[in-house]
PDB file of C-alpha atoms and ligand atoms in Angstrom:
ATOM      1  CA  UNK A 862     112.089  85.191  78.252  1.00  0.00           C
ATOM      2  CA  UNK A 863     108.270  85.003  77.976  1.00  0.00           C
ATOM      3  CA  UNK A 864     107.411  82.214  80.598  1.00  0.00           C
ATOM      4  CA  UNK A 865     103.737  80.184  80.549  1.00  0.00           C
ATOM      5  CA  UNK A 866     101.649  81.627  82.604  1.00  0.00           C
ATOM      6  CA  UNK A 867      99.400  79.022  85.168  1.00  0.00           C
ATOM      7  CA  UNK A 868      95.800  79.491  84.930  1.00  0.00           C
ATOM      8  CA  UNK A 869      93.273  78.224  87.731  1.00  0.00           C
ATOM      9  CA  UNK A 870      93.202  75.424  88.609  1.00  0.00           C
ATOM     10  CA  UNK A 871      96.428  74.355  88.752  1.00  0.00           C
ATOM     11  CA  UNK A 872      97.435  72.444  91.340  1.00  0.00           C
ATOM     12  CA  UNK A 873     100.738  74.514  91.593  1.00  0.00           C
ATOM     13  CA  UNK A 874      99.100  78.097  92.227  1.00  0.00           C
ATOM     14  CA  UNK A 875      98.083  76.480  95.882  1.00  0.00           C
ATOM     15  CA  UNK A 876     101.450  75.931  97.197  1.00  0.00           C
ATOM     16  CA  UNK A 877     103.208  78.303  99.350  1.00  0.00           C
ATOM     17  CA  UNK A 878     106.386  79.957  98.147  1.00  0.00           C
ATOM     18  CA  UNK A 879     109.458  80.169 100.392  1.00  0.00           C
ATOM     19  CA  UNK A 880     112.036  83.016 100.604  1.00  0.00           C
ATOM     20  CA  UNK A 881     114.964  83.784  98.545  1.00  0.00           C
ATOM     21  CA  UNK A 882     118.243  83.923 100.073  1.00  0.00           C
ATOM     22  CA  UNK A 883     120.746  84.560  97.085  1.00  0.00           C
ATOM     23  CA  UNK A 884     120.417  87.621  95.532  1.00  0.00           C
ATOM     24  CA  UNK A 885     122.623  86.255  92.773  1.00  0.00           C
ATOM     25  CA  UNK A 886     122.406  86.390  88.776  1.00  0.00           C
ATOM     26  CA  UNK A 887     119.461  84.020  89.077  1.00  0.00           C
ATOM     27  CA  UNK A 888     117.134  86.148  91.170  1.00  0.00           C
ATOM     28  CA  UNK A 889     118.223  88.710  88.541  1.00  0.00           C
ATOM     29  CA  UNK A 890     117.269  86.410  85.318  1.00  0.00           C
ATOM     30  CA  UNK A 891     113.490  85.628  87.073  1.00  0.00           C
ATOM     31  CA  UNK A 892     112.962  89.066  87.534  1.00  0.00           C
ATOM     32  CA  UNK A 893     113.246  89.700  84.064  1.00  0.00           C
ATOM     33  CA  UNK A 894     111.502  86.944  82.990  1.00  0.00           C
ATOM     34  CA  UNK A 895     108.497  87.795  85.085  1.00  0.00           C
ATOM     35  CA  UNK A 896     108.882  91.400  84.289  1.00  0.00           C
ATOM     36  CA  UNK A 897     109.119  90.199  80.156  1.00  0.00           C
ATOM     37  CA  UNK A 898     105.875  87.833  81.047  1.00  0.00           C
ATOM     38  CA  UNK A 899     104.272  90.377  82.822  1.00  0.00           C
ATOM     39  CA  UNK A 900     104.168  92.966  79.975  1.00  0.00           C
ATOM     40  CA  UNK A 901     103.698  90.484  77.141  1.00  0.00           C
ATOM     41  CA  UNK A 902     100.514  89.511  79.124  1.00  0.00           C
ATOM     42  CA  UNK A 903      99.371  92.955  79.855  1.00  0.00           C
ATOM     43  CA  UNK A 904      99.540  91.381  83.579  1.00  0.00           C
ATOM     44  CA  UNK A 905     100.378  94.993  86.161  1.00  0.00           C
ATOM     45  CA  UNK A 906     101.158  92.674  88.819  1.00  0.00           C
ATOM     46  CA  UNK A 907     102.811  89.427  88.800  1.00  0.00           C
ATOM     47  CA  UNK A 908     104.003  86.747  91.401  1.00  0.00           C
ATOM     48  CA  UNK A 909     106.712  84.397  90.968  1.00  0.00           C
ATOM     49  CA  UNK A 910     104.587  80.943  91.423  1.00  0.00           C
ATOM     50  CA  UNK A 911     102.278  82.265  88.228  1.00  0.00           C
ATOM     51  CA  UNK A 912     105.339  81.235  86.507  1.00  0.00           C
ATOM     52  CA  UNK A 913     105.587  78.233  88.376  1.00  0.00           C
ATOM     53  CA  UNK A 914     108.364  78.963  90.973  1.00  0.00           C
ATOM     54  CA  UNK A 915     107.846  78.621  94.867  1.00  0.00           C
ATOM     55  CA  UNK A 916     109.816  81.989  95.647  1.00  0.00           C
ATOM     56  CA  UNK A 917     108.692  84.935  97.368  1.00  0.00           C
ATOM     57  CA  UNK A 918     109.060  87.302  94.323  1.00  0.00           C
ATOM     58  CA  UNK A 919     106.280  89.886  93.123  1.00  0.00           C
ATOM     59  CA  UNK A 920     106.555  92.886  90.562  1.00  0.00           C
ATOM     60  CA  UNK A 921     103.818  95.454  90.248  1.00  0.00           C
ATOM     61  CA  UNK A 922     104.309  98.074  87.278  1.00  0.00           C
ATOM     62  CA  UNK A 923     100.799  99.949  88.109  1.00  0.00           C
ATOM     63  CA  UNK A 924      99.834 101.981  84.684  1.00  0.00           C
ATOM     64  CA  UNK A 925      99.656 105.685  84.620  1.00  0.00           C
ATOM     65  CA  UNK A 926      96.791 108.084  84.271  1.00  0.00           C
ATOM     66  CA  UNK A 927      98.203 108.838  80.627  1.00  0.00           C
ATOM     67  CA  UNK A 928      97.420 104.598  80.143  1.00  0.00           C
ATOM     68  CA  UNK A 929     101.055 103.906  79.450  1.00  0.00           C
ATOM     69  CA  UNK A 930     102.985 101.683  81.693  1.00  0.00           C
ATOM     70  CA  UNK A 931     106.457 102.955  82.709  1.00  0.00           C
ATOM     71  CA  UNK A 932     109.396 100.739  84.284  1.00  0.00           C
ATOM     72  CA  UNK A 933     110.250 103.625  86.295  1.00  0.00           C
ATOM     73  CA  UNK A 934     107.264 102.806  88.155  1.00  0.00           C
ATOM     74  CA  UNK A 935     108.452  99.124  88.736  1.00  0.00           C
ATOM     75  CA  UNK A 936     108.563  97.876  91.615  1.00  0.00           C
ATOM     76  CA  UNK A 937     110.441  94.252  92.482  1.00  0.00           C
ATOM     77  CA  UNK A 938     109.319  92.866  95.774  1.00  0.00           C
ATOM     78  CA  UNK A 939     111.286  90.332  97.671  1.00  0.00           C
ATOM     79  CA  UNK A 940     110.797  88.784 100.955  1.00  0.00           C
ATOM     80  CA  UNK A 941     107.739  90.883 102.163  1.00  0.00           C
ATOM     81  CA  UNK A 942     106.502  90.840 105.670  1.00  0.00           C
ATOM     82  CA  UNK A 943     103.458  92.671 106.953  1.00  0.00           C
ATOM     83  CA  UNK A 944     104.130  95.228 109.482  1.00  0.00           C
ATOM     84  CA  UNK A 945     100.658  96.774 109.461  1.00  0.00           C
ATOM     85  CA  UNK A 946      97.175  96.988 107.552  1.00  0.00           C
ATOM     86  CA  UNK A 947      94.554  99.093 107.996  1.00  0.00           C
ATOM     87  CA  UNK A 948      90.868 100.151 106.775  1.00  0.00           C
ATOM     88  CA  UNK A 949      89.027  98.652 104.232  1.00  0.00           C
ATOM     89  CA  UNK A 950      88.310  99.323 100.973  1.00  0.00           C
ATOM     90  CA  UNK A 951      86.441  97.513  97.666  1.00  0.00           C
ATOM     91  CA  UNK A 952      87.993  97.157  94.001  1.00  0.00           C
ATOM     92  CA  UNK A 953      87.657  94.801  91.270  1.00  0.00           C
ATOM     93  CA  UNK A 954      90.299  92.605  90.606  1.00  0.00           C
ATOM     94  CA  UNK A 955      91.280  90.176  87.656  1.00  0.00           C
ATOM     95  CA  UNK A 956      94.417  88.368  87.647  1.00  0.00           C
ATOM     96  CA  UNK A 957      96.518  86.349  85.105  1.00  0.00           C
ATOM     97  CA  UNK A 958      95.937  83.455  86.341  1.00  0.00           C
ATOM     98  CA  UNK A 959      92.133  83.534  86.308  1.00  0.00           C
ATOM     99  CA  UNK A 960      92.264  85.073  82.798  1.00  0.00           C
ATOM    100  CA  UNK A 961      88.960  86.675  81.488  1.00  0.00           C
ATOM    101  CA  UNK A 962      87.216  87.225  85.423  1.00  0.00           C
ATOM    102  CA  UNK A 963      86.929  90.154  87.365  1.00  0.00           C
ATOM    103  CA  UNK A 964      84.761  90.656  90.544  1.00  0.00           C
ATOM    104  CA  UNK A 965      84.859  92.844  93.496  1.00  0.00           C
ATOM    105  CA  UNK A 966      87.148  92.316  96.609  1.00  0.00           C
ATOM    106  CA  UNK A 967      87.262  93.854  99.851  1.00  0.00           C
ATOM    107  CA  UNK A 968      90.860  94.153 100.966  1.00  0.00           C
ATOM    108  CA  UNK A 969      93.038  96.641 103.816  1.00  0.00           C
ATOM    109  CA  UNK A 970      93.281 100.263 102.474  1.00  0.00           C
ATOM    110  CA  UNK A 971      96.383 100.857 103.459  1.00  0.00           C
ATOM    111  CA  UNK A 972      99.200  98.309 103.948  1.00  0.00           C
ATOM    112  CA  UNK A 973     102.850  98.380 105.523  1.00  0.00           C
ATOM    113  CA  UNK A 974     105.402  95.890 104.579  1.00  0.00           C
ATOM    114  CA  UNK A 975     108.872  95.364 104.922  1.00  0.00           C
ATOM    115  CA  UNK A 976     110.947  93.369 101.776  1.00  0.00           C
ATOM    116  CA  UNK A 977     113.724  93.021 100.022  1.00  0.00           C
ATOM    117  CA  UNK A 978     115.039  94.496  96.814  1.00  0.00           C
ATOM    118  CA  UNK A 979     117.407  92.652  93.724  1.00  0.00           C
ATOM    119  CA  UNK A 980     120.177  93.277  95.910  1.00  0.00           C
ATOM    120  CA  UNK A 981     118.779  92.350  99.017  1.00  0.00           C
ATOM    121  CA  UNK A 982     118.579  95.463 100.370  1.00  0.00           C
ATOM    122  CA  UNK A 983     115.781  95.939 103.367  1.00  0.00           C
ATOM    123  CA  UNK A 984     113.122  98.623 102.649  1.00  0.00           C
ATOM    124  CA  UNK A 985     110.535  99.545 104.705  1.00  0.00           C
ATOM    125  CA  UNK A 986     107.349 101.367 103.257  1.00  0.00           C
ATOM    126  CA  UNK A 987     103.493 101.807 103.582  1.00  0.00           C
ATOM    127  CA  UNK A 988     101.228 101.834 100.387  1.00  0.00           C
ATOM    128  CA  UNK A 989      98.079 103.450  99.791  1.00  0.00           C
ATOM    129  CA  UNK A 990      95.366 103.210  96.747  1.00  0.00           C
ATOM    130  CA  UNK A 991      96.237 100.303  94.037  1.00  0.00           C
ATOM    131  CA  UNK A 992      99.113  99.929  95.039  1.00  0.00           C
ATOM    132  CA  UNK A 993      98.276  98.513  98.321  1.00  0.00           C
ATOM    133  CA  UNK A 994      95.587  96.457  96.803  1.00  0.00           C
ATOM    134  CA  UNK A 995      97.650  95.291  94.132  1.00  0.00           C
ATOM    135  CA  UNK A 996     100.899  93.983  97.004  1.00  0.00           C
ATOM    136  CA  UNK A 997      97.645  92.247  98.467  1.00  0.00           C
ATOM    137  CA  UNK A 998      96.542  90.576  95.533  1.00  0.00           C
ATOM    138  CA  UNK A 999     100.759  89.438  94.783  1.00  0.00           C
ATOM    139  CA  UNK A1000     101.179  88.597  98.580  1.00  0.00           C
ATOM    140  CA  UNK A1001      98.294  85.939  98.533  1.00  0.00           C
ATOM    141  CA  UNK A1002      99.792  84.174  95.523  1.00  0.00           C
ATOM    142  CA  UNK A1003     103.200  83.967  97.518  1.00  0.00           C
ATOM    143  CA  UNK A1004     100.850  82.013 100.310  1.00  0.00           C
ATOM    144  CA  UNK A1005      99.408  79.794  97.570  1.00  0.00           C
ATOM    145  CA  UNK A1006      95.700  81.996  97.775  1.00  0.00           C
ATOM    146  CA  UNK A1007      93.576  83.391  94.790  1.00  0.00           C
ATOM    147  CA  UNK A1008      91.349  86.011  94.865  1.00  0.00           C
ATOM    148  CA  UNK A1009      88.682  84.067  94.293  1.00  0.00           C
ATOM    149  CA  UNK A1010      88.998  82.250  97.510  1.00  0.00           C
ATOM    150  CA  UNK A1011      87.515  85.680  98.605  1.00  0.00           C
ATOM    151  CA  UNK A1012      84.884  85.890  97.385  1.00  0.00           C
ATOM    152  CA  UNK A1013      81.314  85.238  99.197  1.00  0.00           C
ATOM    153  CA  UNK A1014      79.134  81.936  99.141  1.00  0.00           C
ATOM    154  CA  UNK A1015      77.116  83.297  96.022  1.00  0.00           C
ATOM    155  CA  UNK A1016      79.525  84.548  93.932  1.00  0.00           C
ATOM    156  CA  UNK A1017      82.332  81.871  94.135  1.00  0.00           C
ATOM    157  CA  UNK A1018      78.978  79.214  92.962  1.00  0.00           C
ATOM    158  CA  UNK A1019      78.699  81.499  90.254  1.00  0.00           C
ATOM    159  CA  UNK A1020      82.286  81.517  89.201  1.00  0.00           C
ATOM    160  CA  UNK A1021      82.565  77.995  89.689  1.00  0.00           C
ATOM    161  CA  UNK A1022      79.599  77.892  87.460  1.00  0.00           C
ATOM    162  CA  UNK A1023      81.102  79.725  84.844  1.00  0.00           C
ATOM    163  CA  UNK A1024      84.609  78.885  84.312  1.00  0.00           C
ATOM    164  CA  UNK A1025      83.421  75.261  84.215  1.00  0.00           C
ATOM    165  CA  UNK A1026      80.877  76.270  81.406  1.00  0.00           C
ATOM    166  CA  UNK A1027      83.865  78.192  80.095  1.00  0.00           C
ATOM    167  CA  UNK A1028      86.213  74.819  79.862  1.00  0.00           C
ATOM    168  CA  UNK A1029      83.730  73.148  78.127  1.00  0.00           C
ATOM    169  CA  UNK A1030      83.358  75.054  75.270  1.00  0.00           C
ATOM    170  CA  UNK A1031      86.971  75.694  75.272  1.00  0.00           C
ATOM    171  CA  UNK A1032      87.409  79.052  75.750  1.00  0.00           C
TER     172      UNK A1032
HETATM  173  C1  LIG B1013      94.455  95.495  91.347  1.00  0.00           C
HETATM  174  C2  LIG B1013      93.872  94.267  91.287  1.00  0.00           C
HETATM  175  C3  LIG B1013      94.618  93.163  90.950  1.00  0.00           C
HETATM  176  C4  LIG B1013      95.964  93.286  90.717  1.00  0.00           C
HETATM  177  C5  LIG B1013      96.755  92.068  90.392  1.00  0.00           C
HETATM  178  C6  LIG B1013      97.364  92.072  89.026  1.00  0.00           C
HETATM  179  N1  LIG B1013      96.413  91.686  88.033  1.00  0.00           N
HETATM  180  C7  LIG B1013      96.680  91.775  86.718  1.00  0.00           C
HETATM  181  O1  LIG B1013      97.734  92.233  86.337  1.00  0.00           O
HETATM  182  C8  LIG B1013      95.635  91.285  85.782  1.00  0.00           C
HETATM  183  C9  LIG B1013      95.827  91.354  84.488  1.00  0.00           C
HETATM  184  C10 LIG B1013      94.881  90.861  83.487  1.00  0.00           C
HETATM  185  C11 LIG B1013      95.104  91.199  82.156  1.00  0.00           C
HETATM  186  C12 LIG B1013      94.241  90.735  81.181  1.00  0.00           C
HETATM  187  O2  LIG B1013      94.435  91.105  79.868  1.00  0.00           O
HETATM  188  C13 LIG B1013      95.062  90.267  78.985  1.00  0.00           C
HETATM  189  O3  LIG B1013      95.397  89.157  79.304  1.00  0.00           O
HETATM  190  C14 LIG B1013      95.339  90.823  77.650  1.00  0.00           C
HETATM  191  C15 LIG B1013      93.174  89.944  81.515  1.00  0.00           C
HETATM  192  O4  LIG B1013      92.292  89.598  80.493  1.00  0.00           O
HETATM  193  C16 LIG B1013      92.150  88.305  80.137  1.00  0.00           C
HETATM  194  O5  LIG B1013      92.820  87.455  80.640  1.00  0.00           O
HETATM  195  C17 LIG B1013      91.125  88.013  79.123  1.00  0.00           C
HETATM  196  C18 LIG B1013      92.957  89.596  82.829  1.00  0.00           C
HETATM  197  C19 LIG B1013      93.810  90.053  83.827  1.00  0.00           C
HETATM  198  C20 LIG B1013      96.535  94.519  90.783  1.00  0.00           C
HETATM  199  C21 LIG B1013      95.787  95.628  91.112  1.00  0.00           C
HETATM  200 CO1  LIG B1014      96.900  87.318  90.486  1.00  0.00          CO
END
């Protein structure tokens, strides 16, 4: 089921989520409605509290060279911990919930986490490139941060700027 997606600045998109601890049928039926939200939006990364639940859920489907987006390339992160993060490197984000703005942010290059799968089986693994950027981007959400709380003095005044001139005329 395609779920409503929460746009900045709701309240909601602040709080922090908290772990799952069944991996039961209902796990199972919000993955697929993030998954179902994810693609209808053309979202490739998606957190569970964009859909308004408090869990520590996140699916990334990055998109291939080719431009299509495969769900062999799915991956359903539950539970992650940081083990390690290291160098730094620049890209420009946008995110669902901030529909419409994109703008450079410096992040860890690489990134090691440990999580949980739809069965709760543990996995261990380090991620490189978008990827690593994009479980970055997902983890913040599950600590109720957007990634425009990372952006410097200047350029959050100028977003602020905008997206109010943006609610005014409706858009
Ligand atoms: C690198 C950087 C950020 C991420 C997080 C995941 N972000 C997204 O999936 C963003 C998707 C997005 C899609 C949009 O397109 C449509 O809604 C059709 C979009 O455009 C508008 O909202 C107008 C904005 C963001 C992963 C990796
Ligand atoms: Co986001």
């Amino acid at each position: 089921m395609i779920r409503e997606i929460l746009v900045y600045p709701d309240k909601r998109l602040r709080e922090p989520s908290q772990d799952i601890t069944h991996f039961d049928a209902s796990l199972h039926a919000l993955l697929q409605d993030m998954y179902d939200t994810m693609i209808h939006k053309e979202g490739i990364g998606l957190a569970a509290i964009q859909i308004g639940v408090a869990s520590n859920v996140l699916l990334i489907n990055l998109v291939e060279e080719d431009g299509t987006q495969n769900k062999e390339n799915l991956y359903e992160i539950i539970n992650p911990v940081v083990l390690e993060k290291n160098g730094i490197t620049v890209y420009q984000e946008g995110c669902l919930s901030v529909p419409g703005y994109y703008e450079e942010v410096e992040r860890a290059e690489r990134i090691k986490i440990s999580y949980r799968d739809r069965d709760g089986k543990a996995h261990e693994k380090e991620f490189t490139d978008l990827m690593a950027i994009a479980i970055q981007h997902e983890m913040d959400h599950l600590s109720g941060r957007l990634f425009i709380e990372k952006l410097s003095y200047l350029k959050r005044k100028k977003f602020d700027k905008e997206w109010k001139k943006k609610q005014k005329v409706g858009k």
